[in-house]
Coordinates of C-alpha atoms in Angstrom, one line a residue:
M8 CA 121.8 102.8 70.4
T9 CA 124.2 100.1 70.6
H10 CA 123.7 97.9 67.6
P11 CA 122.6 100.0 64.6
P12 CA 119.8 98.6 63.2
T13 CA 120.3 96.8 59.2
P14 CA 119.1 99.3 56.6
V15 CA 115.6 97.4 56.4
A16 CA 114.8 97.7 59.9
H17 CA 113.1 101.0 59.8
E18 CA 109.7 100.9 57.4
P19 CA 107.5 98.1 57.5
A20 CA 106.3 95.7 54.7
T21 CA 104.0 97.5 52.5
R22 CA 102.7 93.5 52.1
T23 CA 101.5 92.1 54.3
N24 CA 98.6 89.4 54.9
G25 CA 95.9 90.4 56.6
G26 CA 95.6 87.8 59.5
I27 CA 98.5 88.9 60.8
V28 CA 96.2 90.7 63.4
P29 CA 94.0 88.3 65.1
V30 CA 96.9 85.8 64.2
L31 CA 99.0 87.2 66.6
A32 CA 96.4 87.9 68.9
F33 CA 94.8 84.6 69.1
A34 CA 98.5 83.6 70.0
G35 CA 98.4 86.5 72.9
I36 CA 95.3 84.9 74.3
V37 CA 96.3 81.0 73.8
V38 CA 99.8 81.9 76.0
A39 CA 97.9 84.1 78.3
V40 CA 94.9 81.6 79.6
M41 CA 98.2 79.5 80.8
Q42 CA 98.0 82.2 83.5
T43 CA 94.4 81.5 84.7
L44 CA 93.9 78.3 83.6
L45 CA 94.0 76.5 86.8
V46 CA 92.6 79.2 89.0
P47 CA 89.0 76.8 89.4
V48 CA 90.6 73.9 90.6
I49 CA 93.1 76.4 93.2
K50 CA 91.8 75.0 95.9
D51 CA 91.6 70.8 95.5
L52 CA 95.1 70.8 93.8
P53 CA 96.5 69.0 97.4
Q54 CA 93.7 66.1 96.5
L55 CA 94.3 66.2 92.8
L56 CA 98.2 66.2 93.1
D57 CA 98.4 64.2 96.4
T58 CA 100.8 66.8 98.0
T59 CA 100.0 69.4 100.5
P60 CA 98.6 72.9 100.0
S61 CA 102.2 74.6 100.3
N62 CA 104.0 71.7 97.6
A63 CA 100.6 72.6 95.5
T64 CA 101.4 76.2 95.1
W65 CA 104.4 76.0 93.0
V66 CA 102.3 74.9 89.8
L67 CA 101.1 78.1 90.1
T68 CA 104.5 79.3 91.6
S69 CA 106.8 77.6 88.6
T70 CA 104.6 79.6 85.6
L71 CA 104.9 82.8 86.8
L72 CA 108.3 82.3 87.7
S73 CA 109.2 80.8 83.9
G74 CA 106.6 83.2 82.1
A75 CA 109.0 86.4 83.7
V76 CA 112.2 85.1 82.8
A77 CA 110.9 83.8 79.3
T78 CA 109.6 87.8 78.3
P79 CA 113.0 89.3 78.2
I80 CA 115.3 86.4 76.6
M81 CA 112.3 84.8 74.4
G82 CA 112.3 89.0 73.1
R83 CA 116.5 88.6 72.9
L84 CA 116.4 86.2 70.9
G85 CA 113.5 87.4 68.7
D86 CA 115.2 90.7 67.7
L87 CA 118.2 89.1 66.4
Y88 CA 117.1 85.3 64.4
G89 CA 113.8 85.9 63.9
K90 CA 110.5 86.9 65.7
R91 CA 108.2 84.6 63.8
R92 CA 110.7 82.1 65.1
M93 CA 111.1 82.7 68.8
L94 CA 107.0 82.9 68.6
L95 CA 106.6 80.0 67.4
A96 CA 109.3 77.7 69.1
S97 CA 107.5 80.0 72.4
L98 CA 104.0 77.9 71.6
A99 CA 105.9 74.8 70.8
V100 CA 107.5 74.8 74.3
M101 CA 103.9 75.4 76.0
V102 CA 102.1 72.7 73.2
V103 CA 104.9 69.9 75.4
G104 CA 104.4 71.1 78.7
A105 CA 100.4 71.0 78.5
L106 CA 100.5 67.8 77.3
I107 CA 103.4 66.7 80.0
S108 CA 100.4 68.2 82.7
G109 CA 97.8 66.9 80.9
F110 CA 99.1 62.8 81.0
T111 CA 100.0 63.4 84.9
S112 CA 98.8 63.2 88.0
A113 CA 102.4 63.2 90.4
L114 CA 103.6 67.0 91.5
I115 CA 106.8 67.1 90.5
P116 CA 106.3 66.2 86.3
M117 CA 102.9 68.2 86.8
I118 CA 105.5 71.4 87.9
V119 CA 107.6 70.4 84.9
G120 CA 104.6 70.8 82.9
R121 CA 103.6 73.8 83.5
T122 CA 107.4 75.4 84.1
L123 CA 107.2 75.5 79.3
Q124 CA 103.6 76.3 80.0
G125 CA 104.8 79.1 81.5
F126 CA 107.5 80.0 78.5
A127 CA 105.4 81.0 76.5
M128 CA 104.1 84.0 77.4
G129 CA 107.4 85.5 75.5
A130 CA 105.1 85.5 72.7
I131 CA 103.1 88.7 73.4
P132 CA 106.3 91.1 73.0
L133 CA 107.4 88.7 69.9
G134 CA 103.7 89.8 69.2
I135 CA 104.5 93.8 69.3
G136 CA 107.6 93.8 67.1
L137 CA 106.2 91.4 64.3
M138 CA 103.3 94.0 64.1
R139 CA 105.7 96.8 64.2
D140 CA 107.7 95.3 61.3
E141 CA 105.6 94.4 58.9
L142 CA 102.3 96.6 59.4
P143 CA 102.0 100.2 57.6
R144 CA 102.1 102.3 60.6
E145 CA 97.4 103.0 59.9
R146 CA 97.2 99.7 60.7
L147 CA 99.7 99.6 63.7
G148 CA 97.9 101.8 66.7
S149 CA 95.2 99.3 66.8
A150 CA 96.8 95.8 66.7
M151 CA 99.4 96.8 68.7
A152 CA 96.3 97.7 71.3
L153 CA 94.5 94.3 71.0
M154 CA 98.1 92.3 71.2
S155 CA 98.7 94.1 74.7
S156 CA 95.4 94.2 75.5
S157 CA 95.1 89.9 74.8
I158 CA 96.9 89.4 78.2
G159 CA 94.0 90.3 80.0
V160 CA 91.4 88.8 77.1
G161 CA 92.7 85.1 77.8
G162 CA 93.0 85.6 81.5
G163 CA 89.5 86.7 81.3
L164 CA 88.1 84.3 79.1
A165 CA 90.3 80.9 80.6
L166 CA 88.1 81.3 84.0
P167 CA 84.6 80.6 83.3
L168 CA 85.6 78.4 80.5
A169 CA 88.2 76.6 83.0
A170 CA 85.6 76.2 85.9
A171 CA 83.2 75.2 83.0
V172 CA 85.7 72.1 82.1
A173 CA 86.9 71.6 85.7
Q174 CA 83.4 70.6 87.0
N175 CA 81.7 68.8 84.1
T176 CA 84.9 66.8 83.1
D177 CA 88.6 65.1 84.6
W178 CA 90.7 68.2 85.3
H179 CA 93.2 67.2 82.4
V180 CA 91.2 67.7 79.9
L181 CA 91.6 71.7 80.9
F182 CA 95.9 71.2 79.3
F183 CA 94.9 68.7 76.0
G184 CA 92.4 71.9 75.7
A185 CA 95.4 74.3 76.3
A186 CA 97.8 72.0 74.1
G187 CA 95.1 71.7 71.1
L188 CA 95.2 75.6 71.1
G189 CA 98.5 75.6 70.9
V190 CA 99.0 73.3 68.0
L191 CA 96.5 75.7 66.4
S192 CA 97.5 78.7 67.0
I193 CA 100.6 77.3 65.6
V194 CA 99.2 76.1 61.8
L195 CA 97.5 79.7 61.6
T196 CA 101.0 81.6 62.4
L197 CA 102.4 79.5 59.6
V198 CA 100.0 80.2 56.8
A199 CA 99.6 83.5 57.8
V200 CA 102.6 85.7 59.6
P201 CA 105.6 86.1 57.7
E202 CA 109.3 86.4 59.3
T203 CA 110.3 89.7 59.8
K204 CA 113.4 90.6 57.6
T205 CA 114.4 93.2 60.6
R206 CA 117.3 92.4 62.9
A207 CA 119.4 93.5 65.9
Q208 CA 123.1 92.8 65.1
G209 CA 125.7 91.2 67.6
S210 CA 125.0 88.1 69.5
F211 CA 123.1 86.5 72.5
D212 CA 124.2 87.6 75.9
L213 CA 124.0 83.9 77.3
L214 CA 125.9 85.7 80.4
G215 CA 123.1 88.2 80.8
A216 CA 120.5 86.0 80.3
L217 CA 121.3 83.7 83.2
G218 CA 122.4 86.5 85.8
L219 CA 118.7 88.3 84.6
S220 CA 117.2 84.9 85.4
L221 CA 118.9 84.6 88.9
G222 CA 118.5 87.7 89.5
L223 CA 114.2 87.6 88.6
V224 CA 113.8 84.4 90.6
L225 CA 115.3 85.4 93.5
F226 CA 113.0 88.1 93.8
L227 CA 109.6 86.8 92.6
L228 CA 110.7 83.3 94.9
P229 CA 110.0 85.4 97.8
I230 CA 107.1 87.8 96.6
T231 CA 105.3 84.7 95.7
K232 CA 105.7 82.3 99.2
G233 CA 106.6 85.1 101.7
S234 CA 103.2 84.7 102.9
D235 CA 104.0 81.0 103.5
W236 CA 107.6 81.5 104.8
G237 CA 107.0 84.5 106.9
W238 CA 107.7 87.9 105.6
T239 CA 110.5 88.5 107.8
S240 CA 111.7 85.1 107.8
V241 CA 115.9 84.9 107.5
T242 CA 114.6 83.1 104.1
T243 CA 112.8 85.5 102.6
L244 CA 114.9 88.5 103.4
G245 CA 118.1 86.6 102.3
L246 CA 116.3 86.0 99.1
F247 CA 115.6 89.2 98.4
A248 CA 119.1 90.6 99.4
A249 CA 120.8 88.4 96.9
S250 CA 118.1 89.7 94.1
A251 CA 119.2 93.1 94.6
L252 CA 123.3 91.7 94.8
V253 CA 122.5 89.1 91.3
L254 CA 120.7 92.9 89.7
L255 CA 123.0 94.7 91.0
L256 CA 125.8 93.2 89.3
W257 CA 124.2 91.9 86.0
G258 CA 123.9 95.6 85.6
V259 CA 127.6 96.2 85.8
L260 CA 127.5 93.9 83.2
E261 CA 125.1 94.8 80.8
L262 CA 126.4 98.8 80.8
R263 CA 130.0 97.3 79.6
I264 CA 129.5 94.4 76.8
P265 CA 129.0 95.8 73.5
A266 CA 125.9 93.4 72.7
P267 CA 123.8 93.1 75.9
L268 CA 120.3 91.4 76.3
V269 CA 118.5 94.6 77.7
D270 CA 120.2 98.3 76.8
L271 CA 120.3 99.2 80.0
R272 CA 120.8 103.3 78.8
T273 CA 118.1 102.6 76.6
T274 CA 116.2 101.5 79.2
A275 CA 117.2 104.4 81.6
R276 CA 115.2 106.6 78.9
R277 CA 112.8 109.1 80.7
E278 CA 109.6 107.6 78.3
V279 CA 111.1 104.3 78.8
L280 CA 111.6 104.3 82.8
L281 CA 108.5 105.8 83.7
T282 CA 106.4 103.3 81.6
N283 CA 108.1 100.4 82.8
L284 CA 107.5 102.0 86.5
A285 CA 103.8 102.9 85.2
S286 CA 103.6 99.7 83.7
I287 CA 103.8 97.8 87.0
M288 CA 100.8 99.9 88.8
V289 CA 98.9 99.0 86.1
G290 CA 99.5 95.2 86.0
V291 CA 98.9 95.3 90.6
S292 CA 95.3 97.0 89.3
F293 CA 94.4 94.5 86.7
Y294 CA 95.2 91.3 89.9
V295 CA 93.1 92.8 92.5
V296 CA 90.0 92.7 90.5
S297 CA 90.6 89.4 89.3
L298 CA 91.0 87.8 93.0
V299 CA 88.9 89.8 94.7
L300 CA 85.9 89.3 91.9
P301 CA 85.8 85.8 92.1
Q302 CA 85.4 84.9 95.9
L303 CA 82.7 87.6 96.4
L304 CA 81.1 85.8 94.2
Q305 CA 81.4 82.0 95.4
L306 CA 81.2 82.6 99.1
P307 CA 77.9 81.0 100.4
T308 CA 74.9 84.3 101.3
A309 CA 75.2 82.4 104.9
T310 CA 78.4 85.3 106.0
G311 CA 75.8 88.5 105.5
Y312 CA 78.0 89.6 101.7
G313 CA 78.7 86.4 100.0
L314 CA 76.6 86.2 97.1
G315 CA 76.5 82.6 96.9
Q316 CA 77.5 82.1 93.4
S317 CA 78.4 78.4 91.5
M318 CA 82.3 78.4 89.8
V319 CA 80.9 78.9 86.7
V320 CA 78.4 82.1 87.1
A321 CA 81.7 83.6 89.6
G322 CA 83.5 83.1 85.9
L323 CA 80.6 84.3 83.7
C324 CA 80.0 87.9 85.8
V325 CA 83.9 88.2 85.7
A326 CA 85.0 87.8 82.3
P327 CA 83.2 91.5 80.5
L328 CA 86.7 92.2 82.0
G329 CA 89.0 91.3 79.2
L330 CA 86.0 91.1 76.9
T331 CA 86.1 95.0 77.2
M332 CA 89.3 95.4 76.9
M333 CA 89.2 93.2 73.8
F334 CA 86.6 95.7 72.7
T335 CA 89.0 98.3 73.9
A336 CA 91.6 98.0 71.4
P337 CA 89.5 100.2 67.9
V338 CA 89.0 102.7 71.2
Y339 CA 92.3 103.0 71.8
A340 CA 93.7 103.7 68.2
R341 CA 91.1 106.4 67.0
L342 CA 92.1 108.2 70.8
S343 CA 95.5 108.1 70.5
A344 CA 95.6 109.2 67.0
K345 CA 94.2 112.3 68.4
Y346 CA 95.2 112.8 71.5
G347 CA 98.4 110.1 72.1
P348 CA 99.5 107.2 74.2
K349 CA 100.7 109.3 76.9
S350 CA 97.0 110.7 77.1
T351 CA 95.2 107.3 76.8
L352 CA 97.5 105.5 79.1
I353 CA 96.6 108.3 81.9
L354 CA 93.1 108.3 80.9
G355 CA 93.1 104.4 81.2
L356 CA 94.6 104.9 84.8
L357 CA 91.1 106.9 85.8
I358 CA 88.8 105.1 84.6
I359 CA 90.2 102.3 86.6
A360 CA 90.4 104.5 89.5
V361 CA 86.4 105.3 89.0
G362 CA 85.6 101.7 89.1
Y363 CA 88.0 100.2 92.6
G364 CA 85.9 103.6 94.0
A365 CA 82.5 102.1 92.4
G366 CA 83.2 98.6 93.4
L367 CA 84.0 99.8 97.4
G368 CA 79.8 100.4 97.5
L369 CA 79.0 97.6 94.6
M370 CA 79.7 94.3 96.3
S371 CA 76.4 93.0 97.5
A372 CA 74.8 91.7 93.7
A373 CA 76.1 89.6 91.1
W374 CA 75.0 92.0 88.4
Q375 CA 76.7 95.2 89.9
T376 CA 80.9 92.6 89.8
V377 CA 79.8 93.0 86.2
V378 CA 79.4 97.0 86.4
V379 CA 82.9 96.7 87.7
S380 CA 84.3 94.3 85.4
V381 CA 83.5 96.1 82.5
V382 CA 84.3 99.9 84.0
L383 CA 87.2 98.0 85.4
G384 CA 88.3 96.1 81.2
T385 CA 87.8 99.6 80.1
G386 CA 90.5 101.4 81.8
I387 CA 93.1 98.2 82.3
G388 CA 92.3 98.0 78.1
L389 CA 93.1 101.6 77.6
A390 CA 96.3 101.8 79.5
Y391 CA 98.0 98.2 78.8
S392 CA 97.2 99.4 74.4
S393 CA 98.6 102.4 75.4
L394 CA 102.1 100.4 76.8
P395 CA 103.7 99.0 73.4
A396 CA 103.2 102.2 71.8
L397 CA 104.7 104.3 74.4
I398 CA 107.8 101.6 74.4
V399 CA 108.3 101.3 70.4
G400 CA 108.0 105.0 70.0
A401 CA 111.3 104.9 72.1
V402 CA 113.3 102.1 71.2
D403 CA 114.7 101.1 67.8
P404 CA 113.0 98.8 65.5
S405 CA 116.1 96.0 66.3
E406 CA 115.0 96.9 69.9
T407 CA 111.6 96.6 70.0
G408 CA 110.9 92.2 71.3
A409 CA 113.6 93.0 74.2
A410 CA 112.1 96.3 75.1
N411 CA 108.7 94.6 74.4
G412 CA 109.4 91.4 76.6
L413 CA 110.9 93.7 79.1
N414 CA 107.3 95.6 79.9
T415 CA 106.0 92.6 80.0
L416 CA 108.0 91.4 82.2
M417 CA 107.1 94.9 84.6
R418 CA 103.6 94.0 84.3
S419 CA 104.4 90.0 85.4
I420 CA 105.9 92.0 88.5
G421 CA 103.4 94.5 89.0
T422 CA 100.5 90.7 89.4
S423 CA 103.6 89.4 91.5
V424 CA 103.0 92.0 93.8
S425 CA 99.9 92.5 94.2
S426 CA 99.4 88.7 94.3
A427 CA 100.9 89.1 97.7
V428 CA 100.2 91.6 98.8
I429 CA 96.1 90.7 98.2
G430 CA 96.8 87.9 99.5
M431 CA 98.4 89.1 103.1
V432 CA 95.6 91.6 103.2
L433 CA 92.5 88.9 102.7
A434 CA 94.3 87.0 104.8
N435 CA 94.9 89.2 108.2
T436 CA 91.1 90.1 107.7
A437 CA 90.0 86.5 107.2
H438 CA 87.6 85.1 110.3
H439 CA 88.6 81.7 111.0
V440 CA 85.5 79.2 111.7
G441 CA 86.4 75.6 111.5
G442 CA 89.9 75.8 111.2
V443 CA 88.9 77.8 107.8
A444 CA 89.5 81.0 106.8
I445 CA 86.8 82.5 105.0
P446 CA 88.1 86.4 103.3
T447 CA 85.5 89.4 105.4
M448 CA 84.2 92.2 103.5
H449 CA 86.2 93.9 105.1
G450 CA 89.6 93.0 103.4
F451 CA 87.5 92.7 99.7
R452 CA 87.9 96.7 100.6
V453 CA 91.3 97.1 101.2
S454 CA 92.4 95.5 98.0
F455 CA 90.3 97.4 96.5
L456 CA 91.6 100.6 98.1
I457 CA 95.5 99.3 97.3
A458 CA 94.6 99.5 93.7
T459 CA 93.1 102.4 93.7
A460 CA 96.5 104.0 95.0
A461 CA 98.3 101.6 92.8
V462 CA 97.0 103.4 90.5
A463 CA 97.6 106.9 91.7
V464 CA 101.1 106.6 91.5
G465 CA 100.7 105.5 88.3
I466 CA 98.5 108.4 86.7
L467 CA 101.9 110.8 88.4
L468 CA 104.7 108.7 86.6
A469 CA 102.1 108.9 83.7
V470 CA 102.0 112.7 84.1
F471 CA 105.9 113.2 84.1
L472 CA 105.8 110.9 80.6
P473 CA 106.9 113.2 77.8
G474 CA 104.8 114.7 75.3
R475 CA 104.5 113.4 72.6
R476 CA 102.9 114.5 69.2
P477 CA 99.4 112.6 67.8
A478 CA 99.9 110.7 64.6
N479 CA 97.8 107.7 63.5
G480 CA 100.4 105.0 64.5
P481 CA 103.5 105.1 67.0
T482 CA 106.2 107.7 66.4
L483 CA 109.3 105.1 65.3
L484 CA 112.6 106.1 66.1
A485 CA 115.8 105.3 64.4
S486 CA 119.4 105.6 66.6
S487 CA 122.0 106.2 63.8
A488 CA 122.1 109.4 62.7
D489 CA 124.2 106.9 59.5
D490 CA 120.5 106.4 58.6
N491 CA 119.1 109.2 56.9
A492 CA 119.9 108.3 53.3
D493 CA 117.2 105.9 54.4
D494 CA 114.8 108.5 54.8
K495 CA 115.9 110.2 51.4
A496 CA 114.9 106.6 49.2
T497 CA 111.6 106.2 51.6
A498 CA 110.7 109.1 51.4
E499 CA 106.9 108.4 49.9
R500 CA 106.5 106.9 53.2
P501 CA 108.2 109.3 55.8
V502 CA 108.5 108.4 59.6
E503 CA 109.9 110.5 62.3
R504 CA 113.4 109.8 64.1
V505 CA 114.9 111.0 66.9
S506 CA 118.4 110.5 67.1

């Protein structure tokens, strides 16, 4: 590795606060809520903000872009200056953003507030890093599984709650509620989460952060806006080309400097690379169900296939997706301890494939969507839970934050691609009645088939992951042979190392 860690980096703390896992998982759920907070009022945003539909989409796009940029940057800052400190900073920025959005109905301030809310997504990899540093290995597997799944849990639980708030109160209450949750999470973190002593050596790569941010924005912007601009338009193709150039130059820079934002040599390892690519496929499959089922449930029965449910009922039918992901974490820990995270990832992907396959025929009643949500939640929960264990098992402790930040970014890219592709499919297969585009059952089924194809690619990638001996927790790696003395000093609690 480029930077050998300090000696304390290799052993989790023996004195841990029992509240660290639920508090960090709660923080993950809170920041994930930001991603789906406005889903119930998407169609009303142009009227609420007195703007055009294309401008209103920036309220959602801005959160996505800032979240994608923040995850690897905040992960690296956490490795350098303290993960708890950066976690608190992420939550504080989210609270400020929520308050800005809560006090405005103007487009520009709303976009500013939503951009700040997106920066909180860095809390997910920071929480995983804190768990690795502070927890004994027998608790680490289930804890990281819960933290990783919090992305889906928060998104799933936010839908019915946000729908109930939007239907019965002023929509700004959504932001004030989010700010309150953020403040509560900050207080709980201050009380229950210790600061880790693990630090990476070196300095923050500001030029690398700017280059990665620019490259990601240039890449994700046409993905999220391509359907509006046209996929073959000069703007869309030009941004994709500019993104490729910027990221190529960024990669050359990262390989040449002594303290890069992202250690690309580590990222190129087979285990890390294949895990990140599989993460994109899991992100694609996760977002498809979130896009399809709420629309199917709310379409009027007059269409012949719509289920005619209210916004709140639709949210409740999809909520088991997130709840199942949360309850899957302890199951994952047992399976991973016996068979390893690679096998658990493959099992999760196979269950997702079964869920989407069954979903092709289970779309005619509300209870059927609940069944599909439960099956998919189980599979996605197992898959999401496996990803941080695979990453943590392949990188040095001093790089946990940055590595998991990059992995979280890969999932975000998957959801972004999913949103763009499924949006295009539903638009191209829609019926137009009175100038209004109505999604069709054909479009829904094609979307499920696309998700199944993404899962198949994910399984193929996972099969080629290197095998790892099952253990009570993920195998922790170190890169420096100079740490052998530390191994002897901690012989009572040995940790498997790979030089």
